[in-house]
Structure formats: C-alpha cells, structure tokens
Backbone as JSON, one array per atom type, in Angstrom:
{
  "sequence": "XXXXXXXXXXXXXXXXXXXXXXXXXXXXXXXXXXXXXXXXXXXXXXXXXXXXXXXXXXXXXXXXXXXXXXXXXXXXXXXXXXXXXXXXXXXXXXXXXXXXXXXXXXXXXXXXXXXXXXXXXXXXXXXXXXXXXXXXXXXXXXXXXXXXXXXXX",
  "N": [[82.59, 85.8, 113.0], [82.23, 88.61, 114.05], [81.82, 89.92, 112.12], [79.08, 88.89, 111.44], [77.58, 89.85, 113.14], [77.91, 92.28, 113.87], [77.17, 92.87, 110.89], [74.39, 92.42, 110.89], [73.03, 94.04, 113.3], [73.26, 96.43, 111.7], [72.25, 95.67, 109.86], [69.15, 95.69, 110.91], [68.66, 98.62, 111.98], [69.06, 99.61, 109.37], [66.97, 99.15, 108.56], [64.48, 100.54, 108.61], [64.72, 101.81, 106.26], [64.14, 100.62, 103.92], [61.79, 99.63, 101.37], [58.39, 98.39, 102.6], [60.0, 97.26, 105.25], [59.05, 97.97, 107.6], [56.27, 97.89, 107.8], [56.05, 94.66, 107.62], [56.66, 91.91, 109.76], [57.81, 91.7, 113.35], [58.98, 89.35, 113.25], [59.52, 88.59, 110.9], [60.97, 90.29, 109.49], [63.21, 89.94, 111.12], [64.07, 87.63, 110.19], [64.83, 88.08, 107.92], [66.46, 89.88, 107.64], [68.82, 88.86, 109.7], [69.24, 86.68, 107.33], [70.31, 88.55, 105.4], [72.47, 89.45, 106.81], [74.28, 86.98, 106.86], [74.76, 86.85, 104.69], [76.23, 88.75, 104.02], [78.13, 88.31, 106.06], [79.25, 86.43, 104.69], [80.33, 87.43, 102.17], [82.39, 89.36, 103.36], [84.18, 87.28, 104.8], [84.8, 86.14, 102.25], [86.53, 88.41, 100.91], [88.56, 88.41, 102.64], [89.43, 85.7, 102.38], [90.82, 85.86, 99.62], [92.38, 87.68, 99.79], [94.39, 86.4, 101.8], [94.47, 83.7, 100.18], [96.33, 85.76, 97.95], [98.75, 86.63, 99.16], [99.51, 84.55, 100.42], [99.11, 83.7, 103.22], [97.32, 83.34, 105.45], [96.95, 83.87, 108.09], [97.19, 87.1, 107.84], [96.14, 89.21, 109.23], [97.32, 89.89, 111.2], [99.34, 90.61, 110.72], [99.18, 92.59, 109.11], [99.29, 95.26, 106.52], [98.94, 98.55, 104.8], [98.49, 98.05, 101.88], [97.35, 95.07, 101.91], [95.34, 95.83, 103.55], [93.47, 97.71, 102.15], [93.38, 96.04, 99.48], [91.57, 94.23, 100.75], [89.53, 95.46, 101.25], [88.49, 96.95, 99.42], [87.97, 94.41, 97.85], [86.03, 93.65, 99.4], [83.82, 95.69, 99.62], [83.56, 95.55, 97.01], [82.55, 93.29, 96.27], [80.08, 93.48, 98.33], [78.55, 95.49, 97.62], [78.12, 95.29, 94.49], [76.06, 93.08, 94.81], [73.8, 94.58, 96.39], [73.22, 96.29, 93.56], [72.69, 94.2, 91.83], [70.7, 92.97, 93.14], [68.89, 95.19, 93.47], [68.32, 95.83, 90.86], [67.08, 93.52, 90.15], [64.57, 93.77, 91.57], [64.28, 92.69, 94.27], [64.13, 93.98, 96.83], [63.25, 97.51, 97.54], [64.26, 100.79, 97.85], [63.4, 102.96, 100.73], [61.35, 106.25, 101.37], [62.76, 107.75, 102.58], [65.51, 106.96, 102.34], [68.43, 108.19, 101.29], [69.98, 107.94, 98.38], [72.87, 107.26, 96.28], [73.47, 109.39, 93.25], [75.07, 108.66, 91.32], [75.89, 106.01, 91.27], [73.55, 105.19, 91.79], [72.61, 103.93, 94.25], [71.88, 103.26, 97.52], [72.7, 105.32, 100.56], [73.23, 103.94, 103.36], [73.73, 101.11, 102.55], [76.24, 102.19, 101.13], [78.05, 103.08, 102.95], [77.84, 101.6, 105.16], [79.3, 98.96, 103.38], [81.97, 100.74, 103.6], [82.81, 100.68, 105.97], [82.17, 98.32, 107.87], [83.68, 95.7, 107.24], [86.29, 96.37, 107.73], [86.0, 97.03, 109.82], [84.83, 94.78, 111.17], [87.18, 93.35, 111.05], [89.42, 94.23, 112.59], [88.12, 94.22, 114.64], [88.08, 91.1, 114.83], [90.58, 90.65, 114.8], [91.46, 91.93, 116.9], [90.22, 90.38, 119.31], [91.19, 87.93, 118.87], [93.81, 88.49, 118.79], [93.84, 88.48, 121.63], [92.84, 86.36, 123.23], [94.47, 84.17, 122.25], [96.92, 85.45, 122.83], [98.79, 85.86, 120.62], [100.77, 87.88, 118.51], [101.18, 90.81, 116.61], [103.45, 92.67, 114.02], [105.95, 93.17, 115.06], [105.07, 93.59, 117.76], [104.97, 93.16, 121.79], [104.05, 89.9, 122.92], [100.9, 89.0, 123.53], [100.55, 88.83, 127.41], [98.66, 86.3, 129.61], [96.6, 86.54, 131.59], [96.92, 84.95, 135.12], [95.3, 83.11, 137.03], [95.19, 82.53, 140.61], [93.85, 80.62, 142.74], [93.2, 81.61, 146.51], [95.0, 80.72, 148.99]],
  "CA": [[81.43, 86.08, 113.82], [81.79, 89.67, 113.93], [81.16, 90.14, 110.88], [77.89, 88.69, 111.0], [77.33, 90.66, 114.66], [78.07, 94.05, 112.74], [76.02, 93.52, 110.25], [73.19, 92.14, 111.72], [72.7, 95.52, 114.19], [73.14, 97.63, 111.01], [70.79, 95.51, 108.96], [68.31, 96.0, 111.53], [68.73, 99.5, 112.31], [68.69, 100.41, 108.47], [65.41, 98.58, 107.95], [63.45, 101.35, 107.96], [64.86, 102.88, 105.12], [63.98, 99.89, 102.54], [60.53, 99.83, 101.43], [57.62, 97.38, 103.59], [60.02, 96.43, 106.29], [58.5, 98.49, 109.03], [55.02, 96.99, 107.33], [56.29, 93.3, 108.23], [55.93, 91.51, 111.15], [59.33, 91.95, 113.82], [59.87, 88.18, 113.71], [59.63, 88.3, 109.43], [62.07, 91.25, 109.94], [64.38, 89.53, 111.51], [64.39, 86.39, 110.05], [65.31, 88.62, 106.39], [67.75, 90.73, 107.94], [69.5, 88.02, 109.62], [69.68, 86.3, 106.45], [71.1, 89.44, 104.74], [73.89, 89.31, 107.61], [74.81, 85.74, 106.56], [75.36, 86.67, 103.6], [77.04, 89.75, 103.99], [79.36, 87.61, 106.4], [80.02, 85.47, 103.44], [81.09, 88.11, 101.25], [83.89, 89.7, 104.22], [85.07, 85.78, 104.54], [85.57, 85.8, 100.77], [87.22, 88.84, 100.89], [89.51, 88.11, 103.63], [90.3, 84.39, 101.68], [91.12, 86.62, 98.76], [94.0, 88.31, 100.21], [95.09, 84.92, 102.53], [95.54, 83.21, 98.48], [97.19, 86.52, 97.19], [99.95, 87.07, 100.3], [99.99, 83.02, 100.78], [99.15, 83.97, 104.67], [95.84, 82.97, 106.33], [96.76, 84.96, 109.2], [97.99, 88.06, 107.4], [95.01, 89.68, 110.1], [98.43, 89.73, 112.48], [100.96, 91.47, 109.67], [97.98, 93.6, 108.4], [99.66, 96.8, 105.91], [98.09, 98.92, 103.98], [98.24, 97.16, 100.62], [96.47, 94.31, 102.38], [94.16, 96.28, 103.89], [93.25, 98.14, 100.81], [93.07, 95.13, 99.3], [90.44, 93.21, 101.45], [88.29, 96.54, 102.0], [88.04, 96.71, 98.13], [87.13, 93.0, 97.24], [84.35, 93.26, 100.04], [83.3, 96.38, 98.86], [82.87, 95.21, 95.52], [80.84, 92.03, 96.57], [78.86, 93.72, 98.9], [77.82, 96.97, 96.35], [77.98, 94.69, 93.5], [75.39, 92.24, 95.0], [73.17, 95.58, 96.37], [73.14, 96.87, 92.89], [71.86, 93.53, 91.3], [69.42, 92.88, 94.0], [67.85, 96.09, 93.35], [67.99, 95.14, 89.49], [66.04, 92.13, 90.13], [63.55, 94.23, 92.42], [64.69, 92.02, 95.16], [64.04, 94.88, 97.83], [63.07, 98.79, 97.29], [64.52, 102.1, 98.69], [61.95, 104.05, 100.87], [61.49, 107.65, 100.77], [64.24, 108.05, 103.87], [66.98, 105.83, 102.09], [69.7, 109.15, 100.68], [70.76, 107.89, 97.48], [73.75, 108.13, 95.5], [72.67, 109.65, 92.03], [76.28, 108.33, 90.12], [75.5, 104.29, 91.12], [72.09, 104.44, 92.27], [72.94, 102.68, 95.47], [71.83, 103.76, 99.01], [74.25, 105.75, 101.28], [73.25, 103.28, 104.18], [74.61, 100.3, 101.8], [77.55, 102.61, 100.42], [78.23, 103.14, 104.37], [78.3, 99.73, 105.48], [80.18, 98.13, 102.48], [82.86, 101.3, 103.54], [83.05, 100.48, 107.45], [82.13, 97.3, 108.44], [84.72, 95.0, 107.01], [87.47, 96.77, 108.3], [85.74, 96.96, 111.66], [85.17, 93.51, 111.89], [88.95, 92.41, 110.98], [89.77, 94.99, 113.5], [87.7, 93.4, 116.24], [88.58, 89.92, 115.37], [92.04, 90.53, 115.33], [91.68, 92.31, 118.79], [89.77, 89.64, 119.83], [92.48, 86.34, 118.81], [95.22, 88.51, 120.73], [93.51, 88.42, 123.22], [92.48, 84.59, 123.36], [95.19, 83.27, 122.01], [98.23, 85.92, 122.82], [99.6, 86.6, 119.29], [100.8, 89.56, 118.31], [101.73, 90.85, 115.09], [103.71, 94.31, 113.74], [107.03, 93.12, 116.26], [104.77, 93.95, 119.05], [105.12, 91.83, 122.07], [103.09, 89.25, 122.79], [100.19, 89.35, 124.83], [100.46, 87.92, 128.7], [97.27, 85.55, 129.28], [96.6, 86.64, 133.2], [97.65, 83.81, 135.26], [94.49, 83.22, 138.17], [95.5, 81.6, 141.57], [92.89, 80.81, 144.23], [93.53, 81.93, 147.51], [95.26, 79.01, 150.19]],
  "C": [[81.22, 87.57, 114.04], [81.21, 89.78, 112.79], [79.9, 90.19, 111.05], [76.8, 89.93, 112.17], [76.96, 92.16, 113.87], [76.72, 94.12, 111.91], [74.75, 93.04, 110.08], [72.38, 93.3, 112.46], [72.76, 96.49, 113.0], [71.74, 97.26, 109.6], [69.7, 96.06, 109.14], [67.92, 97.68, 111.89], [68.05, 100.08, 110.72], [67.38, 100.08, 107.44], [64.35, 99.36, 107.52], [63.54, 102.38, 106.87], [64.44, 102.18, 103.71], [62.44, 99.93, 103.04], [59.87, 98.3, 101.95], [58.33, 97.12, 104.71], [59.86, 97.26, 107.45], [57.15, 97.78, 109.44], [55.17, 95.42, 107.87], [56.64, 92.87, 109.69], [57.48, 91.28, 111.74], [59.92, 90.42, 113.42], [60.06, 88.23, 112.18], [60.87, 89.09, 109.29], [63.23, 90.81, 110.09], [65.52, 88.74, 110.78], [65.44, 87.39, 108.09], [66.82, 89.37, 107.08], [69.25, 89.64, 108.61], [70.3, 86.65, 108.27], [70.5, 86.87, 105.67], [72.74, 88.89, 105.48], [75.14, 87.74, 107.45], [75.98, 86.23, 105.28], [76.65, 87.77, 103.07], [78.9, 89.22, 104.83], [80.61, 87.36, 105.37], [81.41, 86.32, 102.95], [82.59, 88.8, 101.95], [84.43, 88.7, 104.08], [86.01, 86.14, 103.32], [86.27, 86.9, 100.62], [88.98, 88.4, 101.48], [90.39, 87.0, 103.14], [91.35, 85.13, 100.58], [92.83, 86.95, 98.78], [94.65, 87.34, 101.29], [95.37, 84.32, 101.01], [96.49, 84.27, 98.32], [98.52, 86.29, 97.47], [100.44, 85.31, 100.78], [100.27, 83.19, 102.53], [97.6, 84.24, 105.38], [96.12, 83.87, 107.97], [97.48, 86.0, 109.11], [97.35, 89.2, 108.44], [96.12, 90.69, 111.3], [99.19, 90.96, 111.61], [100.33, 92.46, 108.8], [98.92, 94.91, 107.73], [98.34, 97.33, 104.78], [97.36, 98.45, 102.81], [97.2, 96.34, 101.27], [95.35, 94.47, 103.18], [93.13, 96.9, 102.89], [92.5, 96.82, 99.94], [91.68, 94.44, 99.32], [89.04, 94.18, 101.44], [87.72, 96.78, 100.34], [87.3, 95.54, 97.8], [86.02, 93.41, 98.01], [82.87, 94.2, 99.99], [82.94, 96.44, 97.12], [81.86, 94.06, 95.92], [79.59, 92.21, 96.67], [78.05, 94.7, 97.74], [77.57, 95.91, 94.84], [76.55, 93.93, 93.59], [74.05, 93.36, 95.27], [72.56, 96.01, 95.22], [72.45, 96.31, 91.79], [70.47, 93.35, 91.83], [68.43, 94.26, 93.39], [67.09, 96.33, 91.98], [66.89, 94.34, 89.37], [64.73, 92.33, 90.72], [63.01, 93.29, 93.71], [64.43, 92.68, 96.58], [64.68, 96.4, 97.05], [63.67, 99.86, 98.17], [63.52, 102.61, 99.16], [62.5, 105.34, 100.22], [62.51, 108.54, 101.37], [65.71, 107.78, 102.74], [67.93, 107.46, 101.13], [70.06, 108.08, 98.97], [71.51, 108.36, 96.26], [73.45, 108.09, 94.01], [73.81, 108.97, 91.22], [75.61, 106.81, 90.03], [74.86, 104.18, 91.23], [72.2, 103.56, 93.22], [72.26, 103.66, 96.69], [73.06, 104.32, 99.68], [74.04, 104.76, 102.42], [73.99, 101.64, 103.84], [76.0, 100.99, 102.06], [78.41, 102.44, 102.24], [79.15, 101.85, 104.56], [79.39, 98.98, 104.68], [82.02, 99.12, 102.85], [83.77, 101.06, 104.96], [83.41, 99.14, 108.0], [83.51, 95.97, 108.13], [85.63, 95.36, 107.39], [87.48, 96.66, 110.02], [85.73, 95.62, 112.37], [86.89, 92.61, 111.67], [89.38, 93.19, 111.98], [89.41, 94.3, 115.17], [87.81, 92.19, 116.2], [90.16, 90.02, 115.62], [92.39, 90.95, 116.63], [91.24, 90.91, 119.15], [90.9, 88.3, 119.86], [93.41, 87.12, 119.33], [94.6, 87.99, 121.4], [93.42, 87.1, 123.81], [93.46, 84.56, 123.08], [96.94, 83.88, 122.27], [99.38, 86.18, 121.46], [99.83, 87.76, 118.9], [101.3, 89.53, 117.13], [102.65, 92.5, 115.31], [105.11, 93.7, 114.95], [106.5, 93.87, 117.59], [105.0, 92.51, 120.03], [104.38, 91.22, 122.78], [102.31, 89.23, 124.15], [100.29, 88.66, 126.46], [98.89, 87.76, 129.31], [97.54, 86.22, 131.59], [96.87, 85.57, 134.22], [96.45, 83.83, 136.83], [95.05, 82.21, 139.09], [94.34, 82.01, 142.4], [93.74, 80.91, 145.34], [93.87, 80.8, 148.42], [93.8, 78.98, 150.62]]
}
C-alpha cells in the first residue's frame, strides 16, 4: 500500500510534465494517474517477490542487507524504466517541454527519479510500519513493546 500511496502523489505531481495532462479534465487525471500507480505498485511487489524466491525469505524486509537491497532496487528499476521506455515507444504518453530528459536512454529525469527513490522508500515505510503493528524486529534489534492502555478505575 505504500507503494501505491508514493506513487500516486508523485504521479500526480509530475503530471504536468507529460504532454495534455494539464489539458484533461482533474477527474480524467486522476483516474490515469491512479492507474499508473497500480501498476507501478505491481512492478515494486514483483520486485520485492523476486528477492523473497532468490533468499527463500518472504520477510527478508526484517533481515534487509545490502545485497538484498541492491537487489530489489535494481529489478524495480528495471521494470519500472523498462516499461517507461516502451510506453513511450508505443506513443503511449509524450514528454512536455518541462519534462529534463536524459539524452543516453531518452527517459525523463522525473521517471529516472522515481524508479531511483520510491521503492526503497516504500520497503522502508512498510517495514517501519509492520514493526510497529505487529512488534517484529529484525538486524538483532529488540523487539518492539506494543503500549499496553488501561482505563482509569
């Protein structure tokens, strides 16, 4: 769910750098950009599965090292830039005259960005987030204490 959170607010934000979507109507807007964010989800998921097959550890999120960070931030950066790079092939959605791009891949820096940040950020904030709910800890840290509420006699 981060994931999709993330890049939902950055879809939206970097809307006005692809060509027509300032031109389209906020709710058409949305409804595209939210779809992007689905899919962009996807592609973190499938990262993330990626390296849960490799390491044979679905909650490696906890025991996180470099390698396996490396790892995950690569696959989802290939998905995501990979999928960017066809789309724009297919003339699937245009760069405006704002959008920076990089002259080696022909990609957007607001793409290159995102595909460099976000996946890491959201394994970062779900893994904060399941400590927190659920008290696990990883790295021989020790484990979280859930607050313990008493009403007053």
């Amino acid at each position: 769910l981060w994931a999709l959170g993330l890049n939902f607010a950055l879809e939206m934000l970097q809307g006005g750098l692809f060509v027509g979507m300032t031109a389209m109507p906020w709710r058409e807007a949305t409804k595209l950009c939210l779809k992007a964010s689905f899919g962009d989800a996807v592609m973190i998921l499938l990262a993330y599965e990626a390296v849960a097959i490799a390491t044979r550890d679905r909650r490696w999120l906890f025991a996180a090292n470099a390698l396996k960070l490396a790892a995950y931030a690569a696959i989802a950066a290939f998905l995501g830039l990979a999928l960017e790079w066809y789309s724009l092939r297919l003339g699937r959605w245009k760069y405006g005259p704002w959008m920076p791009v990089d002259p080696l891949l022909g990609l957007g820096l607001a793409p290159l960005l995102q595909w460099v940040f976000l996946p890491l950020s959201s394994l970062w904030m779900a893994r904060r987030g399941l400590r927190r709910s659920t008290g696990v800890a990883g790295n021989g840290e020790k484990p979280l204490k859930r607050p313990e509420w008493k009403l007053p006699p």
